Amino acid sequence: MRPDPQHSDCRGVASILSRVGDKWSVFVIMMLGDGPKRFNELKRMINGISQRMLTLTLRGLERDGLVTRTIFPTIPPRVDYELTDLGHGLSRPVQALGMWAKEHQREIEAARARFDERNP
Amino acid sequence: MRPDPQHSDCRGVASILSRVGDKWSVFVIMMLGDGPKRFNELKRMINGISQRMLTLTLRGLERDGLVTRTIFPTIPPRVDYELTDLGHGLSRPVQALGMWAKEHQREIEAARARFDERNP
DNA sequence: CCGAATCCTTTACGATACTG
DNA sequence: CAGTATCGTAAAGGATTCGG
């Protein structure tokens, strides 16, 4: 049974997909699939993300109910981020996507090279 | 078995995920999962996309080897877009993501409302 | 350590007009 | 019908600085 693309509610689903689709969100979700992580831990794991973008991404995920933020009032302060049940549910298709990307990385790079060759 | 998020090659996979992550690409892939479509057919199905963005999106997908472009030299001209085998493979996790988004749309909207309530 | 705030540059995107 | 080209704005994102 096909998921009926013709009549999917583009409008509502778009705002969710654009979150999932967000480059950084995908990585954060993948990293958290493993278990709770601290802020700088995530920052180190996701190479290239700026502090600002990590903050914004985490806020967005928290807003969507996908991630919880736990503050430990210690010195120095410690903040843990963890997937909610909803977030874990999402992480499954996201991980599938990530694995697909990894498996077909070479094919796509080759296709890009061929295309760029044909279109100088 | 977990997909080992710690050691995933962020750098290479990122460029693929950012394509998948692109809002419009996701919709085009979902629409083409059904079978080949013409340019304006896609434009009508994906509400809100501009002609320019549809062109750019299709070029990107073609470059990645996910979509083929077939020109029929008729008058008026006709161009069909169709998923390649690679594209069909990708469409599976993408459809899964889309279905998840549809199923949990309400939950996420509720979470957003709660968050915005708590953070005025 | 975890973040908010500011500034500033780059990019994405829509609107419009034009072609085979 | 299926694009390409150009332009102007809006948004994303990096770098830096400051604070609890």
XYZ file of C-alpha atoms (C1' of nucleotides) in Angstrom:
280
model
C 0.000 0.000 0.000
C 1.442 3.317 -1.122
C 1.418 6.279 1.275
C -0.822 8.293 -1.013
C 1.469 11.186 -1.866
C -1.158 12.990 -3.870
C -3.306 13.861 -0.926
C -0.755 14.244 1.818
C -1.309 17.428 3.793
C 1.720 19.306 2.510
C 0.985 22.365 4.534
C 1.048 20.858 8.027
C 3.646 18.226 7.395
C 5.981 20.786 5.845
C 6.727 22.506 9.138
C 7.691 19.193 10.698
C 9.763 18.034 7.762
C 11.544 21.352 7.661
C 12.615 20.717 11.228
C 13.672 17.184 10.499
C 15.081 18.402 7.255
C 17.213 20.912 9.060
C 20.776 19.761 8.649
C 21.775 20.285 12.268
C 18.620 18.829 13.778
C 19.202 15.581 11.962
C 22.679 15.266 13.398
C 21.595 16.125 16.919
C 18.837 13.539 16.750
C 21.276 10.942 15.480
C 23.760 11.705 18.241
C 21.126 11.602 20.961
C 19.806 8.255 19.746
C 22.674 6.842 21.713
C 21.645 8.356 25.052
C 21.744 11.717 26.860
C 24.544 14.120 26.016
C 25.899 17.362 27.402
C 26.073 20.576 25.437
C 29.772 20.622 24.698
C 29.750 16.895 24.164
C 27.308 17.419 21.293
C 29.331 20.350 20.057
C 32.431 18.197 19.811
C 30.610 15.284 18.202
C 29.001 17.408 15.514
C 32.008 18.792 13.789
C 31.520 22.244 12.345
C 28.473 23.388 14.259
C 28.760 26.766 15.936
C 27.733 27.324 19.526
C 24.949 29.559 18.368
C 23.494 27.026 15.955
C 23.660 24.222 18.492
C 21.748 26.354 20.968
C 19.116 27.281 18.402
C 18.796 23.713 17.165
C 18.349 22.337 20.665
C 15.750 24.988 21.470
C 13.829 24.071 18.368
C 13.893 20.389 19.207
C 12.848 21.132 22.763
C 9.993 23.270 21.515
C 8.768 20.432 19.325
C 8.752 18.073 22.289
C 11.512 15.932 20.830
C 14.208 16.691 23.390
C 14.281 17.416 27.111
C 16.701 19.786 28.779
C 17.864 18.958 32.292
C 19.863 21.476 34.272
C 22.094 20.336 37.124
C 22.722 23.358 39.386
C 26.358 22.478 39.993
C 29.520 24.478 39.553
C 30.477 24.379 36.795
C 26.931 24.047 35.462
C 25.885 20.927 33.630
C 23.026 20.535 31.159
C 21.885 17.237 29.715
C 19.883 16.803 26.549
C 17.898 13.658 25.965
C 15.401 12.402 23.420
C 11.812 12.161 24.583
C 9.704 9.161 23.615
C 8.483 11.191 20.686
C 12.063 12.032 19.793
C 13.068 8.388 19.941
C 10.231 7.530 17.618
C 11.494 10.092 15.167
C 15.065 8.948 15.507
C 14.227 5.610 13.913
C 13.361 6.927 10.437
C 16.133 9.479 10.809
C 18.709 6.794 11.546
C 17.419 4.840 8.572
C 17.995 7.898 6.454
C 21.475 8.384 7.836
C 22.368 4.789 7.157
C 21.061 5.040 3.619
C 23.172 8.160 3.115
C 26.248 6.388 4.383
C 25.676 3.325 2.241
C 25.124 5.266 -0.971
C 27.568 8.068 -0.392
C 29.965 6.849 -3.083
C 27.249 6.378 -5.678
C 26.013 9.900 -5.161
C 29.455 11.426 -5.256
C 30.097 9.560 -8.499
C 26.802 10.787 -9.952
C 27.694 14.345 -9.019
C 31.085 14.043 -10.650
C 29.534 12.643 -13.839
C 26.935 15.410 -13.919
C 29.521 18.128 -13.414
C 31.595 16.513 -16.133
C 28.719 16.635 -18.626
C 27.720 20.172 -17.601
C 30.894 22.250 -17.562
C 22.533 -3.193 16.635
C 22.897 0.569 16.884
C 24.118 2.526 13.818
C 27.148 3.800 15.692
C 26.445 7.525 15.644
C 29.738 8.388 17.304
C 31.864 7.428 14.361
C 29.631 8.245 11.442
C 31.457 10.240 8.826
C 29.700 13.535 9.419
C 31.548 15.324 6.669
C 30.574 13.185 3.731
C 27.135 12.229 4.869
C 26.266 15.840 5.614
C 26.115 16.850 1.990
C 23.695 14.038 1.247
C 21.519 14.686 4.250
C 21.401 18.366 3.455
C 19.926 17.441 0.098
C 17.436 15.123 1.686
C 16.987 17.695 4.370
C 16.038 20.253 1.816
C 12.353 20.861 2.238
C 11.510 20.873 -1.450
C 13.623 17.835 -2.343
C 11.728 15.768 0.181
C 8.417 16.706 -1.340
C 9.572 16.066 -4.888
C 10.885 12.653 -3.911
C 7.620 11.829 -2.195
C 5.599 12.912 -5.216
C 7.756 10.946 -7.648
C 7.493 7.806 -5.524
C 4.198 7.358 -7.294
C 5.623 7.339 -10.811
C 6.931 9.823 -13.404
C 5.571 13.338 -13.402
C 5.753 16.380 -15.634
C 7.148 19.724 -14.556
C 3.894 21.593 -14.105
C 2.295 18.515 -12.647
C 4.841 18.602 -9.844
C 4.400 22.333 -9.519
C 0.690 21.930 -8.960
C 1.097 19.037 -6.526
C 3.623 20.812 -4.360
C 1.658 23.773 -3.228
C 3.707 26.890 -2.665
C 6.831 26.022 -4.608
C 7.987 28.622 -7.110
C 8.956 27.734 -10.646
C 12.502 28.709 -9.884
C 12.802 26.499 -6.812
C 11.258 23.524 -8.573
C 13.805 23.877 -11.363
C 16.702 24.159 -8.935
C 15.450 21.266 -6.838
C 15.054 18.985 -9.845
C 18.524 19.909 -11.120
C 19.999 19.035 -7.743
C 18.245 15.694 -7.638
C 19.311 14.961 -11.194
C 22.883 15.825 -10.331
C 22.828 13.407 -7.413
C 21.624 10.643 -9.702
C 18.271 10.407 -7.937
C 16.075 11.607 -10.773
C 16.144 11.319 -14.552
C 14.967 14.002 -16.929
C 13.392 12.913 -20.197
C 12.632 15.449 -22.903
C 9.996 14.708 -25.529
C 10.646 16.972 -28.510
C 6.976 17.632 -29.130
C 5.023 20.856 -29.394
C 4.240 21.910 -26.787
C 7.369 20.478 -25.162
C 7.045 17.784 -22.537
C 9.541 16.821 -19.866
C 9.150 13.865 -17.547
C 10.902 13.434 -14.239
C 11.288 10.003 -12.748
C 13.093 8.459 -9.812
C 16.131 6.342 -10.642
C 16.714 3.071 -8.807
C 18.875 5.021 -6.400
C 16.107 7.562 -5.980
C 13.561 4.837 -5.290
C 15.834 3.438 -2.625
C 16.019 6.821 -0.987
C 12.293 7.343 -1.255
C 11.651 4.515 1.181
C 13.238 6.126 4.252
C 11.883 9.467 3.081
C 8.347 8.125 2.883
C 8.805 6.644 6.342
C 9.813 10.055 7.587
C 6.838 11.676 5.918
C 4.453 9.171 7.427
C 5.941 9.693 10.854
C 5.489 13.428 10.430
C 1.882 12.980 9.444
C 1.150 10.639 12.325
C 2.706 12.857 14.981
C 1.763 16.208 13.573
C -0.761 16.912 16.318
C 1.596 15.943 19.113
C 4.253 18.277 17.811
C 1.857 21.145 17.311
C 0.644 20.641 20.882
C 4.214 20.595 22.196
C 4.946 23.796 20.331
C 1.890 25.470 21.786
C 2.850 24.386 25.307
C 6.400 25.606 24.840
C 5.280 28.971 23.511
C 2.859 29.196 26.438
C 5.639 28.649 28.977
C 8.039 30.978 27.149
C 6.139 34.164 26.358
C 30.316 25.113 31.333
C 26.323 26.766 29.130
C 24.435 30.096 27.027
C 22.387 35.097 25.428
C 23.249 39.243 22.612
C 25.118 41.755 19.010
C 27.008 42.517 14.505
C 27.834 41.436 9.956
C 28.224 38.489 5.790
C 26.403 35.128 2.945
C 22.879 32.580 1.045
C 18.149 31.343 -0.130
C 14.193 32.535 -2.074
C 10.191 34.949 -4.459
C 8.634 38.054 -8.058
C 8.976 39.336 -12.518
C 10.041 39.316 -17.268
C 11.679 36.919 -21.272
C 12.789 32.526 -24.629
C 12.451 27.992 -27.578
C 5.000 23.918 -21.583
C 9.234 24.211 -19.541
C 12.380 26.605 -18.611
C 16.485 30.868 -18.034
C 17.921 35.543 -16.268
C 18.004 39.296 -13.273
C 16.953 41.701 -9.153
C 15.834 42.774 -4.418
C 14.656 41.265 0.031
C 14.559 38.114 3.882
C 16.541 34.678 6.378
C 20.446 31.761 7.907
C 24.547 31.413 9.839
C 29.520 32.582 11.686
C 32.444 35.347 14.780
C 32.816 37.660 18.791
C 31.798 39.341 23.255
C 29.694 39.150 27.682
C 27.166 36.853 31.817
C 25.374 33.308 35.515
